Coordinates of C-alpha atoms and ligand atoms in Angstrom, one line a residue:
X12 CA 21.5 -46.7 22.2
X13 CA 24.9 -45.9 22.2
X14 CA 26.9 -47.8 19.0
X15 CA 29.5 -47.1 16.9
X16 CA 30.5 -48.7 13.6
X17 CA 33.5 -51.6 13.7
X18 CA 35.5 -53.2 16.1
X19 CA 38.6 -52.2 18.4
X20 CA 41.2 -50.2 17.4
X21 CA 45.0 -51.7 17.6
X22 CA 45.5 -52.5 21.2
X23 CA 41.6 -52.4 22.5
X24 CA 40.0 -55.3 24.0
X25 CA 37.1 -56.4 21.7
X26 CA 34.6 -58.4 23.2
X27 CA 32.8 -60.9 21.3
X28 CA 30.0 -63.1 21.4
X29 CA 29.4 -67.0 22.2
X30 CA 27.3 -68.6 20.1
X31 CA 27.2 -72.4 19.3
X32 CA 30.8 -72.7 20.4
X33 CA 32.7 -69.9 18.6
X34 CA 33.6 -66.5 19.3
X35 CA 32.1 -64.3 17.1
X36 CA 32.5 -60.7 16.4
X37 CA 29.6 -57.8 14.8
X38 CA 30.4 -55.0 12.5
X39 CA 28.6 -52.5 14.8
X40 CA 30.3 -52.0 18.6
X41 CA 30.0 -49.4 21.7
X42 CA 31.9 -48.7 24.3
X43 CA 32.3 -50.3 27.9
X44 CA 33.7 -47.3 29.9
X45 CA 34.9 -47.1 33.7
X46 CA 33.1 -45.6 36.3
X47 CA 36.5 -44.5 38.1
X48 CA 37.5 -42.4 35.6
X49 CA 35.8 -42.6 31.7
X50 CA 38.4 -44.3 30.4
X51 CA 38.0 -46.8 28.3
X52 CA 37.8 -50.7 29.1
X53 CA 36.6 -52.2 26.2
X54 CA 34.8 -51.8 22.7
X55 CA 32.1 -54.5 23.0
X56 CA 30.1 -55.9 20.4
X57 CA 26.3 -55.2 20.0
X58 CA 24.5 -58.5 18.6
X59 CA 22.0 -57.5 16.1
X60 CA 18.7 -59.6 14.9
X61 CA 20.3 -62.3 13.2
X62 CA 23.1 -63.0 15.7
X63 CA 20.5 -62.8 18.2
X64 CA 18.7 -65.7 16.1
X65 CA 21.6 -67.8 15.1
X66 CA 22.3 -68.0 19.3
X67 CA 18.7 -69.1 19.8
X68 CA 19.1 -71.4 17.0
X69 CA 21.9 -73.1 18.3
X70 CA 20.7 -73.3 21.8
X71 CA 17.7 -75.4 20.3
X72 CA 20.1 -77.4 18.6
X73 CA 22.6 -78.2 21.4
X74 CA 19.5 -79.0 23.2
X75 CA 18.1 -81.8 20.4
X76 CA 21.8 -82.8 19.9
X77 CA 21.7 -84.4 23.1
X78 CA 22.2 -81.9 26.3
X79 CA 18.3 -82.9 27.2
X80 CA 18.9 -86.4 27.8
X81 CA 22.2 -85.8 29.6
X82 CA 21.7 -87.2 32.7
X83 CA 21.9 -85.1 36.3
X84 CA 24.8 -86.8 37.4
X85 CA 26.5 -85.4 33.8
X86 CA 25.8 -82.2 33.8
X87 CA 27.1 -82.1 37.6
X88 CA 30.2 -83.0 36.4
X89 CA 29.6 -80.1 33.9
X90 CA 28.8 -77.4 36.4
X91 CA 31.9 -78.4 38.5
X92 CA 34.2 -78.3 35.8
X93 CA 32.7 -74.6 35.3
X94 CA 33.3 -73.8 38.9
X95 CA 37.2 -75.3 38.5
X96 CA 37.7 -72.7 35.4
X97 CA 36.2 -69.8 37.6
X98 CA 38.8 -71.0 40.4
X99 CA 41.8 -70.9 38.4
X100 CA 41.3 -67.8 36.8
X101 CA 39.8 -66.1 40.0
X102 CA 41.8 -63.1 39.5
X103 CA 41.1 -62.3 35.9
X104 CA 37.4 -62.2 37.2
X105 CA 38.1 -59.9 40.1
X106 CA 40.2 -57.4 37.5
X107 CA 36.9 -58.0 34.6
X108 CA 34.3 -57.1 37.5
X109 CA 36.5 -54.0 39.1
X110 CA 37.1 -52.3 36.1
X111 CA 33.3 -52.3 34.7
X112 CA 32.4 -51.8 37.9
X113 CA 34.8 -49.6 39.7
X114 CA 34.4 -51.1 43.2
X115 CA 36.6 -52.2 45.9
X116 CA 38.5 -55.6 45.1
X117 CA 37.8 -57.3 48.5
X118 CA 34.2 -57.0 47.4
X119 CA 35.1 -58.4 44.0
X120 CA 36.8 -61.5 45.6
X121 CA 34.8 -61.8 48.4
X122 CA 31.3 -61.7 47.3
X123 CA 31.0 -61.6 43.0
X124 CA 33.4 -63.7 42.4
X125 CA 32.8 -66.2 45.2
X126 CA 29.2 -66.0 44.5
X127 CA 29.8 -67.0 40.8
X128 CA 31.7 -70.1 42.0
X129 CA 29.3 -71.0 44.3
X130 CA 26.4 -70.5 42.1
X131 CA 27.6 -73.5 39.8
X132 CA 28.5 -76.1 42.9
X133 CA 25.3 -75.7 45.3
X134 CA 22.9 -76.4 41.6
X135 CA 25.5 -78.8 40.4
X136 CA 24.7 -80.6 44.3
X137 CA 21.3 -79.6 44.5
X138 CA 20.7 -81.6 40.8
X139 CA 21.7 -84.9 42.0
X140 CA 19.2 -84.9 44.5
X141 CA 16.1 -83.3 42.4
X142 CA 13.5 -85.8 42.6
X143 CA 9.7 -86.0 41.3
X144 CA 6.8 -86.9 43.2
X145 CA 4.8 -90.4 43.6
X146 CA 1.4 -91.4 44.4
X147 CA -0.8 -94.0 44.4
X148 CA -4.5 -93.5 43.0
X149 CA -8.0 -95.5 43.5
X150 CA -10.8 -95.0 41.2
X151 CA -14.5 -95.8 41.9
X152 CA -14.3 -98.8 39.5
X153 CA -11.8 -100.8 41.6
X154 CA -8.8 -99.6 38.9
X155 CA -5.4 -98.9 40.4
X156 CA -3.2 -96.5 39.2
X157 CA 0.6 -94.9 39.9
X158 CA 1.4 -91.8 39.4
X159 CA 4.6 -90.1 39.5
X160 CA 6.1 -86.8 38.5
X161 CA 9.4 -86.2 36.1
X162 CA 11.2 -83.0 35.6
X163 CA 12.1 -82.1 31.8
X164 CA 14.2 -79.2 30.6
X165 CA 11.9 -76.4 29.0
X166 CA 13.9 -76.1 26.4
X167 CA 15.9 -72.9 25.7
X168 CA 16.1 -70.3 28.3
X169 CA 16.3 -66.4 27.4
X170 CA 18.5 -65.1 30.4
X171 CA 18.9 -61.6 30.9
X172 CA 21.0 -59.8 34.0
X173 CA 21.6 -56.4 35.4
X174 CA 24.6 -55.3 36.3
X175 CA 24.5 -54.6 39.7
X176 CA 26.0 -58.0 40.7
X177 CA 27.1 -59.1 37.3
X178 CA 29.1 -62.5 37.7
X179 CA 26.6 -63.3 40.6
X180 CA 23.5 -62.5 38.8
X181 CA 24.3 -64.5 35.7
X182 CA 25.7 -67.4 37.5
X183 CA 22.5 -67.3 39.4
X184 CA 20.4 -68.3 36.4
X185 CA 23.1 -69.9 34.1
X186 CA 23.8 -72.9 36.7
X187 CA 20.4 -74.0 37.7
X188 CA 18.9 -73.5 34.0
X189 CA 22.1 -75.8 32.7
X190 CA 21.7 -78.1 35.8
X191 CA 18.4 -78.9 34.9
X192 CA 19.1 -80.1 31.2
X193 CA 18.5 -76.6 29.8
X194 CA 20.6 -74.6 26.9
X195 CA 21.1 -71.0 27.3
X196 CA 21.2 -67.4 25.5
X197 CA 22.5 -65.1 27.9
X198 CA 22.5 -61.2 27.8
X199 CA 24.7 -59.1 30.5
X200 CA 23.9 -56.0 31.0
X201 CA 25.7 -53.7 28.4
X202 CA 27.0 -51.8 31.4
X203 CA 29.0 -55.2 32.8
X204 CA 30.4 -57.5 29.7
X205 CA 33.6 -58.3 31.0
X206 CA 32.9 -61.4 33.3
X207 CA 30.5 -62.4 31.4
X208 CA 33.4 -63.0 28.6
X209 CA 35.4 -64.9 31.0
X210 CA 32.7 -67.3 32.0
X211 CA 31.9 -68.2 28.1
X212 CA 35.8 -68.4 27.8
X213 CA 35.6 -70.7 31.2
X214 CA 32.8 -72.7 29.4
X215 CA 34.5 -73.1 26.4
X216 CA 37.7 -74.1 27.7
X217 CA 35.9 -76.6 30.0
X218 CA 34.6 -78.1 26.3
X219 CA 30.6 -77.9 27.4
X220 CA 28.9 -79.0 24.1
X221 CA 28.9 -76.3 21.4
X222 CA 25.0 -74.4 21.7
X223 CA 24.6 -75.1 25.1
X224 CA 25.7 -72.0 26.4
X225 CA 25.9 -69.0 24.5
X226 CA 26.4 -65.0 25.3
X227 CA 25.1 -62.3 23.3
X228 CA 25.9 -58.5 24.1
X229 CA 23.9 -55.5 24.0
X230 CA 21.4 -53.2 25.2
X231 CA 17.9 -54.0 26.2
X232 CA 15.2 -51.8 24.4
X233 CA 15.3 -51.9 20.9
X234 CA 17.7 -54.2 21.2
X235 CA 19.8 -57.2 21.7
X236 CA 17.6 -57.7 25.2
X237 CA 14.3 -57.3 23.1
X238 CA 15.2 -59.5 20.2
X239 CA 16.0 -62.2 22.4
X240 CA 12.8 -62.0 24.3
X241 CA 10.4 -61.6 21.5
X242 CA 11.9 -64.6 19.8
X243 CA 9.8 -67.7 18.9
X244 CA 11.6 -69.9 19.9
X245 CA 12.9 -69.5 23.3
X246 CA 11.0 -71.6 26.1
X247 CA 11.3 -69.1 28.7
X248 CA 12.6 -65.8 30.2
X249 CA 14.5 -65.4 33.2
X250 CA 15.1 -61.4 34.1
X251 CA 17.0 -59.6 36.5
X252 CA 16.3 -55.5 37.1
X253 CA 14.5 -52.4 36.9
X254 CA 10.8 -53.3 37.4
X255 CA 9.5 -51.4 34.4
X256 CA 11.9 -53.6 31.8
X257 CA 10.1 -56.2 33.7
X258 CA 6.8 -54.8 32.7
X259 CA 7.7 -54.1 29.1
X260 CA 9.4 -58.2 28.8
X261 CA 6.3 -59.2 30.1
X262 CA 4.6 -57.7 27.5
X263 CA 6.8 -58.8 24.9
X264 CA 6.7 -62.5 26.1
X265 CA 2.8 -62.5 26.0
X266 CA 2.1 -63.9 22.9
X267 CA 4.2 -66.8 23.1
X268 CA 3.1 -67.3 26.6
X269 CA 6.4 -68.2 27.8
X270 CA 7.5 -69.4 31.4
X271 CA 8.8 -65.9 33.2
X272 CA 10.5 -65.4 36.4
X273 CA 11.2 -61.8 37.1
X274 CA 13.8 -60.5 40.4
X275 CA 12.7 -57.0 40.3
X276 CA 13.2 -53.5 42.1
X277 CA 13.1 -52.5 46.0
X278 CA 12.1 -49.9 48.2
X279 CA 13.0 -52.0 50.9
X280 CA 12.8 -50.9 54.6
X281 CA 14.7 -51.5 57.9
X282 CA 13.0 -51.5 61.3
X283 CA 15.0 -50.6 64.3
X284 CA 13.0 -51.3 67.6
X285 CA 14.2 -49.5 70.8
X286 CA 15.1 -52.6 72.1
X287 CA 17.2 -53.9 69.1
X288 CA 21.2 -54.4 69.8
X289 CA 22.0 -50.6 69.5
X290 CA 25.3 -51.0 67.6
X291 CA 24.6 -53.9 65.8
X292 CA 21.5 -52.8 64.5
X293 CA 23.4 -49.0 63.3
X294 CA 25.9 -51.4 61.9
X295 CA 23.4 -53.3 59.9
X296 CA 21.8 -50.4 58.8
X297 CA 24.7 -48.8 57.5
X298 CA 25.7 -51.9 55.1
X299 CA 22.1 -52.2 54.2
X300 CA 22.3 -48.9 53.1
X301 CA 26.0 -48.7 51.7
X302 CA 26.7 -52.1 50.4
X303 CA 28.2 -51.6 47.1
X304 CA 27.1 -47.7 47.0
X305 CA 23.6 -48.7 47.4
X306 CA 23.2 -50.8 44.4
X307 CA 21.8 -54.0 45.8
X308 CA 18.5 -54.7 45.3
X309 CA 18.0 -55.5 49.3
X310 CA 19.5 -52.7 50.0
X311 CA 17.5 -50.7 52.2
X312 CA 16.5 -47.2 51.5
X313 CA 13.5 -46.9 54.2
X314 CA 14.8 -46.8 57.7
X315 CA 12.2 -46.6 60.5
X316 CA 13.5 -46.0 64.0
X317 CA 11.2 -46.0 67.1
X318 CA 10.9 -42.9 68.6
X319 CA 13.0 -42.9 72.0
X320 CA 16.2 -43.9 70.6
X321 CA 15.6 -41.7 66.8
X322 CA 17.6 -39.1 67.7
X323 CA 20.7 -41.2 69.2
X324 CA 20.6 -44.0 65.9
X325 CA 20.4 -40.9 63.2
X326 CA 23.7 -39.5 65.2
X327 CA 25.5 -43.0 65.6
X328 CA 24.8 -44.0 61.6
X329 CA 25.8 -40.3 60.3
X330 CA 29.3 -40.8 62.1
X331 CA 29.4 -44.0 60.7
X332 CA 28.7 -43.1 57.5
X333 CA 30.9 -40.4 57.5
X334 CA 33.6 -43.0 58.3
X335 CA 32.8 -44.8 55.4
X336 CA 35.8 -43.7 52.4
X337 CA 34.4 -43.3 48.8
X338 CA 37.4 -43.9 46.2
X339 CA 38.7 -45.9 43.4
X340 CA 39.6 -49.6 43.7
X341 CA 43.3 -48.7 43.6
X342 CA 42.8 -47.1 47.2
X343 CA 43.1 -50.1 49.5
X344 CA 41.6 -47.8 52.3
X345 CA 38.6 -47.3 49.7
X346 CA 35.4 -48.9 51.3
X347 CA 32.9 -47.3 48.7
X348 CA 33.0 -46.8 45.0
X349 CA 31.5 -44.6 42.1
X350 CA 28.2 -46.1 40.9
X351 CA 28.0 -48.0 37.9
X352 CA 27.8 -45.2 34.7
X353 CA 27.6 -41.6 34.4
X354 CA 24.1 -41.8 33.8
X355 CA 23.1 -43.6 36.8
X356 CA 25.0 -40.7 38.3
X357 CA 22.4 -38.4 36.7
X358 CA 19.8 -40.4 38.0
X359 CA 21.2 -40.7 41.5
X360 CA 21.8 -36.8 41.7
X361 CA 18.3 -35.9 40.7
X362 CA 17.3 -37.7 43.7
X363 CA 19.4 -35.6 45.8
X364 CA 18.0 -32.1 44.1
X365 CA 14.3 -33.9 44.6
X366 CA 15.0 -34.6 48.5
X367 CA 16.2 -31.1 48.8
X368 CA 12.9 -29.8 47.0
X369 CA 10.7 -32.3 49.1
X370 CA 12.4 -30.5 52.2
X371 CA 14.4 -33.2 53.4
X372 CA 16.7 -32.5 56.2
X373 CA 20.1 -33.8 54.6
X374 CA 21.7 -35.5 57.5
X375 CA 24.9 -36.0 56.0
X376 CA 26.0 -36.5 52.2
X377 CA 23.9 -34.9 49.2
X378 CA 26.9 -34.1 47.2
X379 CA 29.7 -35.9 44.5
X380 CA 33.1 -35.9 46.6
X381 CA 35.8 -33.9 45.3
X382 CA 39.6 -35.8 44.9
X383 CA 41.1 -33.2 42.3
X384 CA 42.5 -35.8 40.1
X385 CA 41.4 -38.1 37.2
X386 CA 38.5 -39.6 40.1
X387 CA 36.7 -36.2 39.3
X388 CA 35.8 -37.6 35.9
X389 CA 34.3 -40.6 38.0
X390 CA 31.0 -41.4 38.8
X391 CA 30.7 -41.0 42.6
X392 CA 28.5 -39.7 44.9
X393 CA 29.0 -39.4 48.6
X394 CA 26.8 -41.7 50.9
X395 CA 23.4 -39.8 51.7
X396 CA 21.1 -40.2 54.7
X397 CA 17.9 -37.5 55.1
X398 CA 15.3 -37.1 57.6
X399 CA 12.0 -35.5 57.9
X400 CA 9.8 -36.6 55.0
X401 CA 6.6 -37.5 54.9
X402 CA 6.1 -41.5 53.9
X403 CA 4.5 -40.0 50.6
X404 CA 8.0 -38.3 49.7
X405 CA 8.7 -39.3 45.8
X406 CA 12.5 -39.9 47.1
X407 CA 10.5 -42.3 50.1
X408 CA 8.4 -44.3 47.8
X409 CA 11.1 -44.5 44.9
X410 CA 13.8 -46.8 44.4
X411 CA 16.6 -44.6 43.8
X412 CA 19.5 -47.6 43.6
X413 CA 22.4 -45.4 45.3
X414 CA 23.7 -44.8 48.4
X415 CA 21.2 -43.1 50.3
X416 CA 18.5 -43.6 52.8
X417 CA 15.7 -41.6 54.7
X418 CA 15.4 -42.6 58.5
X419 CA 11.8 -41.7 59.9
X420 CA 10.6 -42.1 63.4
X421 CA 7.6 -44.7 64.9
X422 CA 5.6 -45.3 67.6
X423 CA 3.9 -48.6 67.4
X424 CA 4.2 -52.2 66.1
X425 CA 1.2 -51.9 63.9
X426 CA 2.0 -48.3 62.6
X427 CA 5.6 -49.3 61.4
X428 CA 4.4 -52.7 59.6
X429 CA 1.6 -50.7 58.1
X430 CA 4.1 -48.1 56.9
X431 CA 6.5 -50.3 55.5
X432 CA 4.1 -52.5 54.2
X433 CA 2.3 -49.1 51.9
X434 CA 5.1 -49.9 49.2
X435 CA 4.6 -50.5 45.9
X436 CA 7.5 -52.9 46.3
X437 CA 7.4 -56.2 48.4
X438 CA 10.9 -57.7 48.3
X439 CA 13.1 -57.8 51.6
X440 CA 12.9 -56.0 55.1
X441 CA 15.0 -56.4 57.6
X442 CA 14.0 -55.9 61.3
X443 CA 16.7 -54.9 64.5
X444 CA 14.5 -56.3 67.7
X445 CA 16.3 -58.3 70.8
X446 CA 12.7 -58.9 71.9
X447 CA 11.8 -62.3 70.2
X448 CA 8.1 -63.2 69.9
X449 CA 7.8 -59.7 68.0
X450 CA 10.7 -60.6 65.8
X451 CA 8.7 -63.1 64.1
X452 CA 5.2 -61.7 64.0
X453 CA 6.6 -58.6 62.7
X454 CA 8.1 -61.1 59.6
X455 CA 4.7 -62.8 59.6
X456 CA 3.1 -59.6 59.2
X457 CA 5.9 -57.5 56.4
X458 CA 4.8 -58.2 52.5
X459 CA 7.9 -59.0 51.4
X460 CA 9.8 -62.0 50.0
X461 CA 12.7 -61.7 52.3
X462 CA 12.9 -61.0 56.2
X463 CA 15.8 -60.8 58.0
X464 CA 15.7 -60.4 61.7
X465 CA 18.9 -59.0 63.4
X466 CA 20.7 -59.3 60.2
X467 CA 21.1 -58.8 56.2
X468 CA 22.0 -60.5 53.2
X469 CA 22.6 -63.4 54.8
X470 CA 21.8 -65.7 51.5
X471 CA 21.4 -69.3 52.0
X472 CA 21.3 -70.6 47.8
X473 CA 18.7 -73.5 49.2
X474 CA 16.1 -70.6 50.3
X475 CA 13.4 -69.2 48.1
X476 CA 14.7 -65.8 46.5
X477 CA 12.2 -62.9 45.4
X478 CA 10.0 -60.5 45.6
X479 CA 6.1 -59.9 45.4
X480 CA 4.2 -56.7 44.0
X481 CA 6.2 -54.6 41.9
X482 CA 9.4 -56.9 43.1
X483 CA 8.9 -59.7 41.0
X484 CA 7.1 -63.0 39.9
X485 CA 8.3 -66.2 41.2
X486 CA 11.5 -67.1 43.6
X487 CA 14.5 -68.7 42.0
X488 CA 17.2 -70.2 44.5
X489 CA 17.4 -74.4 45.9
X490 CA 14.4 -76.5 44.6
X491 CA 12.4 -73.2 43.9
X492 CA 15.3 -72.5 40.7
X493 CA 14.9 -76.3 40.1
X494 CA 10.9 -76.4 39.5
X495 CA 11.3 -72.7 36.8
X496 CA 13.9 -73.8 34.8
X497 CA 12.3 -77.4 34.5
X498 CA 8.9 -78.7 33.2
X499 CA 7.4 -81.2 35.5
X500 CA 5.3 -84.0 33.6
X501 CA 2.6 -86.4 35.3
X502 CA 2.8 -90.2 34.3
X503 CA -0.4 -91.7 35.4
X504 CA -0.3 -95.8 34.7
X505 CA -2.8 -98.1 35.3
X506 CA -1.5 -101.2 37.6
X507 CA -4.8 -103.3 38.2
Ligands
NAD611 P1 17.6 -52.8 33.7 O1 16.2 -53.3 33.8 O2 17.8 -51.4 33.2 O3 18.5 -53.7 32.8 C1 18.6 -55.1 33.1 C2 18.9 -55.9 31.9 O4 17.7 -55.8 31.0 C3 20.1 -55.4 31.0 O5 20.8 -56.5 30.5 C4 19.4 -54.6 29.9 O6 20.1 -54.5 28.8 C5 18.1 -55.4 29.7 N1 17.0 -54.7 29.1 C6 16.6 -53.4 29.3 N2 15.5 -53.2 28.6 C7 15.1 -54.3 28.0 C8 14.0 -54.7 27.2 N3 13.1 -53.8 26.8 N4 13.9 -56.0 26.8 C9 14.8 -56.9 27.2 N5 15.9 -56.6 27.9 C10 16.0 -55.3 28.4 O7 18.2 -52.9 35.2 P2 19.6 -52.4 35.7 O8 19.6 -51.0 35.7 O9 20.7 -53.2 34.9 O10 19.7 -53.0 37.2 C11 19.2 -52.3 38.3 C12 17.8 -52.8 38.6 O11 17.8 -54.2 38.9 C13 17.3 -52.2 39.9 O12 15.9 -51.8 39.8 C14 17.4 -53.3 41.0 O13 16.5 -53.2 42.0 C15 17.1 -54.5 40.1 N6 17.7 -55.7 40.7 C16 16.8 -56.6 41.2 C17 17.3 -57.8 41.8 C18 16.4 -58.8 42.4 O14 16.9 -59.9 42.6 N7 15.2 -58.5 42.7 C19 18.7 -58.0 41.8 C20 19.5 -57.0 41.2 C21 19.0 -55.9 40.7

């Protein structure tokens, strides 16, 4: 863990934590750091034990003071007024998510910031329409009964995001746990505080009751992350990232046997058939590939090509890849940035060494770019595509997170599913075929949580959303989100 003693020096942004209603500061702080260029964006508090407590404390409290019998219709209201405070100060968002994450601002406005709005209208919709279930029940004896089915807030939700998609994948979880008469601890990643801030400056400008929503920052292990989700008195967990913090919150949430949805990791796969759309499917490939340097968690890092048209699709996406222009946000012509941290660098560049060692062919990429100015210092890596592995390649059955991909060649139907089904992962595939029948028995047949057929991240927020295997427990988005973050009680009454 990375932390320093005491708070910003004159003229440094300090971010602080939210808890019941107040801005409050710790004595210990680390630094939030651009991946453009190291420099510095903000010294950020790291919440200890005890502030860790005090939010869960006042979460439990906002939620006995009254924001569990708030009705649906109220807390509508609520979630609007959110969305309103993200609107008018749009911009600050898109500046917050650019500099923690370097990336291009079109993708800031377009798709984090847009997502985060959207987030708190479709569950602030979505909650006015919940509704429980009803039946009507004979017994033996001739006695009648009803039975219908409520929804109840769990209680207090432990949220905890990555920071991949930060505003997007906190909004994700904050709106629908709020919506559904919930209070909230959140932790962002340490990687991404900045929007976070905003949105508990958003909330707390929009007057939400004091403890209902409240941000704590810090790391995971060890940490912040940990204290949160080993403490008594939260209801439930709700996690976003790497598959092994997965595992090691799942252990930690054992012995309270708390309610857990988990988005997890991806080795996901695209499957271009001979007959697919030739250029929309290389076109599709490449921002399944590229989007945001890789670091979606559909992005896809398995590409499987049939055979008679390998050889023309490997040329068409190298060209277009080598098209795509890797810079800092301040580049308008910029369609790729660096990835998130220096680290993740590390990570990402080990993977290139391992390819090379596995005897990958590198297509095109395999390298950091060069711009001889204060980008050098950056994080970036240029986008990567190999052939010629075997499916039992480390860098084939990884998830590596950056911008790179390994396009192999099939033969059949059943071999490709099979392939792309011998994953330790099982969250989204996405499948390039004009020819429609096998479209959909190729969807029927992929163990994944997500298909898309002739397309990608095409997210509708009333579908299901997640992963099986080592991609996650649960799905989260429409009534799927409604049913986690609520408890549904049976009434049974006797009427006769
Ligand atoms: P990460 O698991 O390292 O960190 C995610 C969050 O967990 C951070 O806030 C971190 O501080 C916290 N954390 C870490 N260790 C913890 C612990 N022991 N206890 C509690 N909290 C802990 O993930 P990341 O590197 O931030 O994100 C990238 C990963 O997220 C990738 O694997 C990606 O596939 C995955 N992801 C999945 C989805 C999905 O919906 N399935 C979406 C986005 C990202």
């Amino acid at each position: 863990m990375i932390a320093e003693q005491a708070g910003a020096a004159h003229g440094e942004r300090l971010l602080r934590h939210y808890i019941g209603g107040e801005f409050v500061a710790s004595d210990i702080t680390f630094n939030d750091v651009s991946p453009v260029d190291g420099s510095l964006v903000a010294r950020v508090c790291e919440a200890d034990e005890a502030s860790v407590d005090r939010a869960v404390r006042a979460a439990r409290a906002a939620q006995r003071a009254g924001w569990a019998d708030s009705t649906p219709a109220q807390r509508a209201e609520w979630l609007h007024r959110i969305a309103d405070g993200i609107e008018a100060r749009f911009e600050d968002f898109v500046a917050a998510e650019v500099a923690d994450t370097g990336r291009p601002f079109t993708q800031a406005r377009t798709l984090d910031v847009a997502r985060g709005v959207t987030n708190f209208r479709t569950f602030a919709d979505l909650v006015r329409y919940a509704h429980g279930e009803y039946f009507e029940t004979q017994t033996a004896d001739g006695g009648s009964f009803i039975n219908y089915v409520t929804r109840k807030p769990l209680g207090v939700v432990g949220i905890i995001s990555p920071w991949n998609l930060p505003l997007l994948l906190l909004t994700w979880k904050v709106a629908p746990a709020l919506a559904m008469g919930n209070c909230v601890v959140a932790k962002p990643s340490e990687e991404t505080p900045g929007s976070a801030t905003l949105l508990a400056e958003v909330i707390h400008a929009a007057g939400l009751p004091p403890g209902v929503f409240n941000l704590i920052h810090g790391h995971g292990s060890n940490a912040a992350g940990e204290f949160l989700t080993r403490h008594p008195q939260i209801d439930a967990v709700t996690f976003t990232g790497e598959s092994r913090t997965g595992s090691a919150i799942m252990k930690n949430v054992a012995d309270g046997v708390k309610d857990i949805s988990f988005e997890l990791g991806g080795k996901n796969a695209a499957v271009v058939f001979a007959d697919a759309d030739f250029d929309a499917a290389v076109e599709g490939v490449l921002k399944s590939s590229f989007t945001n340097a890789g670091q979606v968690c559909m992005c896809s890092e398995r590409v499987y090509v049939e055979r008679p048209i390998f050889e023309r699709f490997v040329a068409a996406l190298k060209t277009k890849t080598e098209a795509l222009r890797v810079g800092s946000p301040e580049d308008p012509s910029a369609t790729m940035g660096p990835l998130i941290s220096h680290g993740h660098r590390d990570k990402v560049l080990s993977y290139f060494r391992l390819a090379v060692e596995e005897g990958a062919t590198v297509v095109t990429g395999g390298d950091v770019p060069r711009f001889d100015d204060a980008r050098d210092e950056g994080a970036f890596v240029l986008p990567t595509i190999w052939t010629g592995l075997p499916d039992t390649a480390r860098v084939v059955t990884e998830e590596v997170f950056g911008p790179v991909c390994h396009i192999a060649p099939f033969d059949s139907e059943d071999e490709v599913v099979a392939r792309v089904n011998d994953s330790a992962y099982g969250l989204a595939a996405s499948v390039w075929t004009t020819h429609l029948a096998r479209g959909h028995r190729v969807a029927r047949r992929i163990e994944t949580g997500i298909v898309w057929i002739n397309a990608w991240y095409v997210r509708d927020l009333r579908t299901p959303f997640g992963g099986s295997k080592l991609s996650g427990i649960g799905r989260e988005g429409g009534r799927h989100s409604l049913d986690f973050y609520s408890e549904l009680t049976n009434v049974c009454v006797r009427v006769a």
